[in-house]
Short mmCIF file of C-alpha atoms in Angstrom, two decimals:
data_model
loop_
_atom_site.label_atom_id
_atom_site.label_comp_id
_atom_site.label_asym_id
_atom_site.label_seq_id
_atom_site.Cartn_x
_atom_site.Cartn_y
_atom_site.Cartn_z
CA MET A 1 39.06 22.45 -35.59
CA SER A 2 40.56 22.84 -39.07
CA LEU A 3 42.63 25.85 -40.04
CA LEU A 4 40.94 29.04 -41.20
CA HIS A 5 41.55 29.81 -44.87
CA VAL A 6 41.14 33.31 -46.29
CA GLU A 7 40.38 34.44 -49.84
CA ILE A 8 40.39 38.19 -50.49
CA VAL A 9 37.88 39.42 -53.09
CA THR A 10 36.26 42.72 -53.99
CA THR A 11 32.55 43.20 -53.42
CA GLU A 12 32.06 43.25 -57.21
CA LYS A 13 33.54 39.73 -57.40
CA MET A 14 31.20 38.30 -54.76
CA SER A 15 28.68 35.88 -56.25
CA GLU A 16 24.94 36.07 -55.62
CA ALA A 17 25.21 32.73 -53.83
CA GLN A 18 27.72 34.30 -51.43
CA TRP A 19 25.45 37.29 -50.81
CA ASP A 20 22.56 34.90 -50.15
CA LEU A 21 24.68 33.01 -47.60
CA TRP A 22 25.63 36.37 -46.02
CA ARG A 23 21.92 37.16 -45.60
CA GLU A 24 21.21 33.72 -44.12
CA MET A 25 23.94 34.32 -41.55
CA LEU A 26 22.45 37.69 -40.59
CA THR A 27 19.02 36.14 -40.15
CA ALA A 28 20.41 33.37 -37.95
CA ASN A 29 22.67 35.60 -35.83
CA PRO A 30 20.86 38.33 -33.82
CA LEU A 31 24.18 39.88 -32.79
CA LEU A 32 24.54 41.06 -36.39
CA SER A 33 21.32 43.10 -36.56
CA SER A 34 23.08 46.45 -37.05
CA PRO A 35 22.74 48.17 -40.45
CA TYR A 36 26.54 48.07 -40.75
CA PHE A 37 26.39 44.30 -41.35
CA ARG A 38 23.90 44.48 -44.19
CA PRO A 39 25.05 43.48 -47.70
CA GLU A 40 23.71 46.81 -49.01
CA PHE A 41 26.10 48.72 -46.76
CA ALA A 42 29.04 46.53 -47.80
CA ARG A 43 28.27 46.82 -51.51
CA ILE A 44 27.99 50.60 -51.45
CA ALA A 45 31.03 51.05 -49.24
CA GLY A 46 32.92 48.58 -51.40
CA ARG A 47 32.49 50.89 -54.38
CA VAL A 48 33.51 54.05 -52.53
CA CYS A 49 36.09 53.21 -49.86
CA PRO A 50 39.73 53.05 -50.97
CA GLY A 51 41.26 49.60 -50.52
CA ALA A 52 37.90 47.90 -49.96
CA ALA A 53 37.60 44.09 -50.04
CA VAL A 54 35.94 41.11 -48.37
CA ALA A 55 37.80 38.30 -46.64
CA VAL A 56 35.91 35.08 -47.43
CA LEU A 57 36.66 32.72 -44.54
CA SER A 58 36.47 28.96 -44.98
CA ARG A 59 37.31 25.67 -43.24
CA GLY A 60 37.75 22.47 -45.17
CA GLY A 61 36.45 24.10 -48.33
CA GLU A 62 33.21 25.34 -46.69
CA THR A 63 32.57 29.08 -46.29
CA VAL A 64 32.12 29.92 -42.61
CA GLY A 65 32.13 33.72 -42.68
CA PHE A 66 32.79 37.05 -44.34
CA PHE A 67 34.81 40.00 -43.06
CA PRO A 68 34.37 43.25 -45.05
CA HIS A 69 37.43 45.43 -44.64
CA GLN A 70 39.80 47.99 -46.15
CA ARG A 71 43.58 48.06 -46.38
CA ARG A 72 45.93 50.91 -45.50
CA GLY A 73 49.49 49.80 -46.20
CA GLY A 74 50.16 46.84 -43.93
CA THR A 75 47.06 47.51 -41.82
CA ILE A 76 43.60 46.01 -42.27
CA GLN A 77 40.60 47.86 -40.83
CA PRO A 78 36.84 47.34 -40.95
CA LEU A 79 35.19 48.53 -44.15
CA ALA A 80 34.30 52.24 -44.04
CA ALA A 81 36.40 52.93 -40.93
CA PRO A 82 36.47 55.32 -39.13
CA MET A 83 32.73 55.62 -39.74
CA ASN A 84 31.80 51.98 -39.16
CA ASP A 85 30.35 51.82 -35.64
CA TYR A 86 30.01 48.00 -35.53
CA HIS A 87 32.08 45.37 -37.28
CA GLY A 88 33.17 41.77 -37.12
CA VAL A 89 32.75 38.50 -38.97
CA ILE A 90 29.41 37.70 -40.58
CA ALA A 91 28.92 34.04 -39.61
CA MET A 92 26.48 31.55 -38.14
CA PRO A 93 26.16 31.50 -34.34
CA GLY A 94 28.69 29.14 -32.83
CA GLU A 95 30.88 29.19 -35.94
CA VAL A 96 32.32 32.71 -35.60
CA PRO A 97 36.14 32.78 -35.75
CA SER A 98 37.72 34.73 -32.90
CA LEU A 99 39.36 38.10 -33.39
CA ALA A 100 42.79 36.58 -32.79
CA GLU A 101 42.16 33.80 -35.30
CA VAL A 102 40.98 36.25 -37.97
CA ALA A 103 44.01 38.50 -37.38
CA GLU A 104 46.32 35.50 -37.74
CA ALA A 105 44.73 34.41 -41.01
CA LEU A 106 44.57 37.82 -42.72
CA PRO A 107 47.44 38.78 -45.03
CA ALA A 108 48.46 41.87 -43.07
CA SER A 109 50.90 42.86 -40.34
CA LYS A 110 48.19 44.53 -38.25
CA LEU A 111 44.43 44.34 -37.70
CA ASN A 112 42.92 47.45 -36.11
CA VAL A 113 39.31 47.34 -34.86
CA THR A 114 37.40 49.81 -32.70
CA ALA A 115 33.96 48.17 -32.27
CA TRP A 116 34.37 44.45 -32.90
CA VAL A 117 31.11 42.77 -31.93
CA LYS A 118 31.87 40.32 -29.15
CA GLN A 119 30.33 36.94 -30.00
CA SER A 120 32.14 34.73 -27.49
CA GLU A 121 33.84 35.04 -24.12
CA SER A 122 37.22 34.14 -25.64
CA ASP A 123 37.15 36.70 -28.42
CA GLY A 124 40.78 37.70 -28.15
CA PRO A 125 42.79 40.73 -27.06
CA GLY A 126 41.81 44.34 -26.59
CA GLU A 127 39.71 46.63 -24.43
CA GLN A 128 35.99 46.22 -23.87
CA ARG A 129 33.83 49.26 -24.64
CA ARG A 130 30.12 49.83 -24.23
CA THR A 131 27.55 51.07 -26.71
CA VAL A 132 24.07 52.14 -25.62
CA GLN A 133 20.58 51.77 -27.07
CA ALA A 134 17.01 52.89 -26.50
CA GLU A 135 14.80 49.81 -26.78
CA LEU A 136 11.11 50.63 -27.13
CA GLY A 137 9.87 47.05 -27.04
CA ALA A 138 6.36 46.06 -28.05
CA SER A 139 4.77 48.93 -26.10
CA GLY A 140 6.25 51.54 -28.42
CA PHE A 141 7.40 55.12 -28.01
CA ASP A 142 4.76 56.45 -25.62
CA ALA A 143 5.42 53.79 -22.99
CA TRP A 144 9.19 54.24 -23.36
CA TYR A 145 8.89 58.03 -22.99
CA ALA A 146 6.59 57.73 -19.96
CA GLU A 147 9.13 55.48 -18.21
CA ARG A 148 12.07 57.75 -19.09
CA ARG A 149 10.19 60.88 -17.97
CA THR A 150 9.35 59.22 -14.67
CA THR A 151 12.93 58.10 -14.13
CA PHE A 152 14.58 61.34 -15.31
CA GLY A 153 11.83 63.89 -14.79
CA LYS A 154 14.11 66.93 -14.43
CA PHE A 155 15.91 66.26 -17.71
CA PHE A 156 12.83 65.72 -19.87
CA LYS A 157 10.86 68.57 -18.28
CA ASP A 158 13.78 70.82 -19.14
CA LYS A 159 13.67 69.66 -22.77
CA GLU A 160 9.95 70.34 -22.90
CA ARG A 161 10.71 73.87 -21.72
CA CYS A 162 13.35 74.14 -24.43
CA ARG A 163 10.75 73.19 -27.02
CA ARG A 164 8.35 75.88 -25.82
CA SER A 165 11.16 78.45 -25.69
CA MET A 166 12.22 77.76 -29.28
CA GLN A 167 8.64 78.04 -30.47
CA THR A 168 8.19 81.37 -28.70
CA GLU A 169 11.44 82.83 -30.03
CA PHE A 170 11.57 81.47 -33.59
CA GLY A 171 8.11 80.19 -34.48
CA PRO A 172 6.49 76.75 -34.80
CA LEU A 173 8.79 73.72 -34.73
CA ARG A 174 8.65 71.27 -37.61
CA VAL A 175 10.37 67.90 -37.97
CA GLU A 176 10.69 65.94 -41.19
CA THR A 177 12.20 62.46 -41.49
CA ARG A 178 13.43 60.20 -44.30
CA LEU A 179 15.03 63.16 -46.08
CA ARG A 180 17.59 62.58 -48.84
CA ASP A 181 18.45 66.09 -49.95
CA PRO A 182 22.17 66.26 -50.93
CA ASP A 183 22.30 69.98 -50.11
CA MET A 184 21.07 69.26 -46.59
CA LEU A 185 23.75 66.59 -46.24
CA ASN A 186 26.42 69.09 -47.32
CA TRP A 187 25.07 71.51 -44.69
CA LEU A 188 25.45 68.79 -42.06
CA ILE A 189 28.97 67.90 -43.22
CA ASP A 190 29.99 71.55 -43.01
CA LEU A 191 28.64 71.67 -39.43
CA LYS A 192 30.63 68.58 -38.48
CA ARG A 193 33.83 69.92 -40.06
CA ASP A 194 33.46 73.13 -38.09
CA GLN A 195 32.96 71.08 -34.94
CA TYR A 196 36.13 69.09 -35.63
CA ARG A 197 38.11 72.30 -36.08
CA ARG A 198 36.78 73.80 -32.85
CA THR A 199 37.46 70.68 -30.78
CA GLY A 200 40.84 69.82 -32.29
CA ARG A 201 39.70 66.47 -33.67
CA HIS A 202 40.82 65.11 -37.01
CA ASP A 203 38.55 66.25 -39.86
CA ILE A 204 37.32 62.91 -41.20
CA PHE A 205 35.66 64.63 -44.16
CA ALA A 206 38.78 66.37 -45.47
CA CYS A 207 39.81 63.24 -47.39
CA GLY A 208 36.73 63.34 -49.63
CA TRP A 209 35.72 59.68 -49.85
CA THR A 210 33.95 59.74 -46.47
CA ALA A 211 31.52 62.43 -47.64
CA GLU A 212 31.10 60.55 -50.91
CA LEU A 213 30.07 57.46 -48.92
CA LEU A 214 27.33 59.33 -47.06
CA HIS A 215 25.98 60.68 -50.35
CA ALA A 216 26.07 57.22 -51.95
CA LEU A 217 24.24 55.62 -49.02
CA LEU A 218 21.48 58.24 -49.25
CA LYS A 219 20.57 56.83 -52.66
CA ALA A 220 19.99 53.37 -51.17
CA ASP A 221 16.35 52.63 -50.42
CA THR A 222 15.81 48.89 -50.56
CA PRO A 223 13.49 46.71 -48.47
CA GLY A 224 15.19 46.29 -45.10
CA PHE A 225 17.94 48.90 -45.55
CA SER A 226 18.13 52.65 -46.06
CA ALA A 227 19.95 55.82 -45.06
CA SER A 228 18.22 59.13 -44.51
CA MET A 229 18.21 62.34 -42.51
CA ALA A 230 15.80 64.03 -40.14
CA GLY A 231 15.62 67.81 -39.88
CA LEU A 232 14.29 70.20 -37.25
CA TRP A 233 13.14 73.67 -38.28
CA ALA A 234 12.30 76.48 -35.85
CA GLY A 235 10.15 78.83 -37.86
CA ASP A 236 12.05 79.18 -41.12
CA LYS A 237 15.42 78.35 -39.53
CA LEU A 238 17.00 74.92 -39.96
CA ALA A 239 18.23 74.15 -36.45
CA ALA A 240 19.43 70.52 -36.49
CA VAL A 241 19.95 67.54 -38.79
CA GLU A 242 20.69 63.90 -37.98
CA TYR A 243 21.87 61.28 -40.47
CA SER A 244 20.84 57.71 -39.61
CA LEU A 245 20.95 54.17 -40.96
CA PHE A 246 17.93 51.85 -40.88
CA ALA A 247 17.72 48.07 -41.14
CA GLY A 248 14.56 46.17 -40.26
CA ASP A 249 13.35 47.53 -36.93
CA GLN A 250 16.78 49.02 -36.15
CA CYS A 251 17.82 52.68 -36.37
CA HIS A 252 21.42 53.74 -35.86
CA PHE A 253 21.85 57.44 -35.10
CA TRP A 254 25.05 58.23 -36.99
CA PHE A 255 25.90 61.89 -37.63
CA PRO A 256 24.03 64.56 -35.63
CA GLY A 257 24.59 68.27 -36.06
CA TYR A 258 22.95 71.45 -34.86
CA VAL A 259 23.51 75.19 -35.11
CA PRO A 260 25.90 75.98 -32.21
CA GLU A 261 24.16 79.28 -31.45
CA LEU A 262 21.02 77.33 -30.54
CA SER A 263 22.70 74.92 -28.12
CA ARG A 264 20.84 76.50 -25.18
CA CYS A 265 17.63 75.10 -26.71
CA SER A 266 18.97 71.53 -27.14
CA PRO A 267 17.80 71.22 -30.78
CA GLY A 268 19.70 67.96 -31.31
CA ILE A 269 17.99 66.27 -28.38
CA LEU A 270 14.57 67.51 -29.48
CA LEU A 271 15.23 66.18 -32.98
CA SER A 272 16.25 62.76 -31.64
CA LEU A 273 13.07 62.56 -29.57
CA ASP A 274 10.84 63.45 -32.51
CA THR A 275 12.75 61.13 -34.85
CA MET A 276 12.17 58.26 -32.43
CA ARG A 277 8.48 59.05 -32.10
CA MET A 278 7.94 59.31 -35.86
CA SER A 279 10.11 56.29 -36.71
CA ALA A 280 8.33 54.17 -34.10
CA GLU A 281 5.12 54.77 -36.04
CA THR A 282 6.73 52.92 -38.99
CA GLY A 283 7.80 49.91 -36.87
CA VAL A 284 11.27 50.88 -35.65
CA ARG A 285 11.82 49.54 -32.13
CA SER A 286 15.56 49.87 -31.44
CA PHE A 287 17.59 53.11 -31.59
CA ASP A 288 21.36 52.78 -31.30
CA PHE A 289 23.27 55.79 -29.96
CA GLY A 290 26.74 54.28 -30.44
CA PHE A 291 29.44 54.56 -27.80
CA GLU A 292 28.50 55.85 -24.37
CA GLY A 293 30.17 59.06 -23.34
CA GLU A 294 27.95 62.02 -24.17
CA HIS A 295 26.04 62.87 -21.01
CA TYR A 296 22.58 63.04 -22.62
CA LYS A 297 22.66 59.39 -23.75
CA LYS A 298 22.04 58.02 -20.27
CA TYR A 299 18.62 59.67 -20.26
CA PHE A 300 17.59 57.96 -23.50
CA CYS A 301 19.16 54.53 -23.25
CA ASN A 302 17.90 51.49 -21.38
CA ALA A 303 20.12 48.82 -22.99
CA GLU A 304 23.79 48.21 -23.74
CA ARG A 305 26.11 46.14 -25.91
CA TRP A 306 29.77 45.29 -25.44
CA VAL A 307 32.32 45.53 -28.24
CA ARG A 308 36.08 45.14 -28.44
CA ASP A 309 38.63 47.83 -29.28
CA ALA A 310 41.93 46.22 -30.25
CA VAL A 311 45.04 46.28 -32.37
CA VAL A 312 46.43 42.85 -33.16
CA VAL A 313 50.02 43.06 -34.37
CA ARG A 314 52.00 40.12 -35.70
CA PRO A 315 55.04 39.28 -33.55
CA GLY A 316 58.05 41.30 -34.58
CA LEU A 317 59.70 44.68 -34.24
CA GLY A 318 56.43 46.65 -34.22
CA ALA A 319 55.01 44.75 -31.25
CA THR A 320 58.30 45.06 -29.31
CA VAL A 321 58.51 48.81 -29.90
CA SER A 322 54.89 49.26 -28.82
CA ARG A 323 55.46 47.49 -25.52
CA ALA A 324 58.64 49.48 -24.86
CA ALA A 325 56.91 52.78 -25.61
CA VAL A 326 54.08 52.01 -23.18
CA SER A 327 56.58 51.12 -20.44
CA ALA A 328 58.45 54.38 -20.96
CA LEU A 329 55.26 56.43 -20.97
CA ASN A 330 54.09 54.74 -17.78
CA LEU A 331 57.32 55.71 -16.05
CA ALA A 332 57.13 59.30 -17.29
CA GLY A 333 53.39 59.68 -16.73
CA GLN A 334 53.08 57.92 -13.37
CA GLY A 335 51.13 54.97 -14.72
CA ARG A 336 49.22 56.82 -17.42
CA GLY A 337 51.13 55.45 -20.40
CA GLU A 338 48.48 52.92 -21.33
CA ARG A 339 45.73 55.55 -21.23
CA LEU A 340 47.84 57.89 -23.33
CA ARG A 341 48.56 55.15 -25.83
CA ASN A 342 44.85 54.30 -26.13
CA SER A 343 43.98 57.95 -26.72
CA VAL A 344 46.62 58.35 -29.42
CA ARG A 345 45.79 54.95 -30.94
CA ARG A 346 42.12 55.79 -31.39
CA ARG A 347 42.98 59.08 -33.01
CA TRP A 348 45.53 57.34 -35.18
CA ALA A 349 43.02 54.68 -36.22
CA ALA A 350 40.72 57.41 -37.55
CA ILE A 351 43.56 59.21 -39.30
CA GLU A 352 44.95 56.02 -40.83
CA ALA A 353 41.49 55.05 -42.07
CA CYS A 354 40.70 58.42 -43.65
CA GLU A 355 44.03 59.33 -45.17
CA VAL A 356 45.25 57.13 -48.01
CA THR A 357 48.70 58.74 -48.48
CA PRO A 358 51.64 58.20 -46.08
CA GLY A 359 52.32 61.95 -45.91
CA ASN A 360 48.81 62.84 -44.75
CA ARG A 361 48.81 59.97 -42.26
CA LEU A 362 52.11 61.12 -40.78
CA LYS A 363 50.92 64.72 -40.51
CA GLY A 364 47.70 63.71 -38.79
CA GLY A 365 49.46 61.28 -36.46
CA LEU A 366 51.94 63.90 -35.25
CA GLN A 367 49.10 66.32 -34.55
CA ALA A 368 47.17 63.67 -32.62
CA ALA A 369 50.19 62.71 -30.51
CA GLY A 370 50.90 66.35 -29.73
CA ALA A 371 47.30 66.98 -28.67
CA ALA A 372 47.27 63.91 -26.41
CA LEU A 373 50.55 64.89 -24.74
CA ALA A 374 49.34 68.46 -24.25
CA LYS A 375 46.15 67.16 -22.62
CA LEU A 376 48.15 64.86 -20.35
CA SER A 377 50.49 67.72 -19.40
CA SER A 378 47.61 70.05 -18.57
CA LYS A 379 46.09 67.42 -16.27
CA SER A 380 49.47 66.80 -14.62
CA ALA A 381 50.36 70.47 -14.05
CA PRO A 382 50.12 71.57 -10.42
CA ARG A 383 47.40 74.05 -9.57
CA VAL A 384 48.62 77.49 -8.47
CA SER A 385 46.54 79.38 -5.97
CA ALA A 386 45.79 83.03 -6.68
#
């Protein structure tokens, strides 16, 4: 196989012939059905995200793929990270360069990916992670819900009680979908920022461009791709909002938020259920919930996908220091160094992606490392009986 050649261009410099080839590759490759792979997403993100570009990959003068990305110093990340929930090379099936090959060809000292779509068994280094989906199939929402309610009767009966309780306390429930109100989006962003402060996570909206991207995507409404919100009102009170991406028959639940005081009523779960029901009426058949983890997802999801979380570093001092640090942490943490490194690395990936100045990246990185060490220490501390 001939060597992989890379040309770095901005999305504005991409020709219409290249965009047409991109679309042909998406049509031919079902693993690239997510809205994050659509040209519309790349073009909008390419205008908003700092350091945005596309790596045009070729062999023997023939284009074999595209990798939309952004640069932070010597690091290359997927375009729109840390908000891009799926990424990889747009290419024809069977012609997809491996993660290791792409990292070797890119003009950067490090490639950092968190959800690289696995397209072959030999797709390079890193940790495998699972994302989960609710697949309705041809039978639609009602059949899916009947099966879920039979399998997890206690959970869904409880949510039906929550619905009745909210109606009794606040008034009739109302759900609206395909909303593009910028004030509603700002309300959701404020909710998420408050959540990040309460949980000690990095505020991904403090940098500004991430919120600008969500606003820009809301204005996109083209055949086959759109971004919009769904809202749940209880009486006159806005209780929950969820921002989602749509492409074809795919919906990706992206940013959910609900009023914390109403958590006992599960407004976010009720909104997801109603969004699925209403979206299914328009032909949507697959709802992606992203990474597994939150407990409620197991009750919704009946399918899974595997992605790769990896940092590929060129041989040199950085790689040597990383290995030495993990060895030291393993000795100090009784084998937990690798887990600690993964925790800090994921936090750092988000910080590095959001923050475009070295000072802000350093500040965020120190806070993330401190939080991870504190968490490890609390788990390691011996319990004292009263």
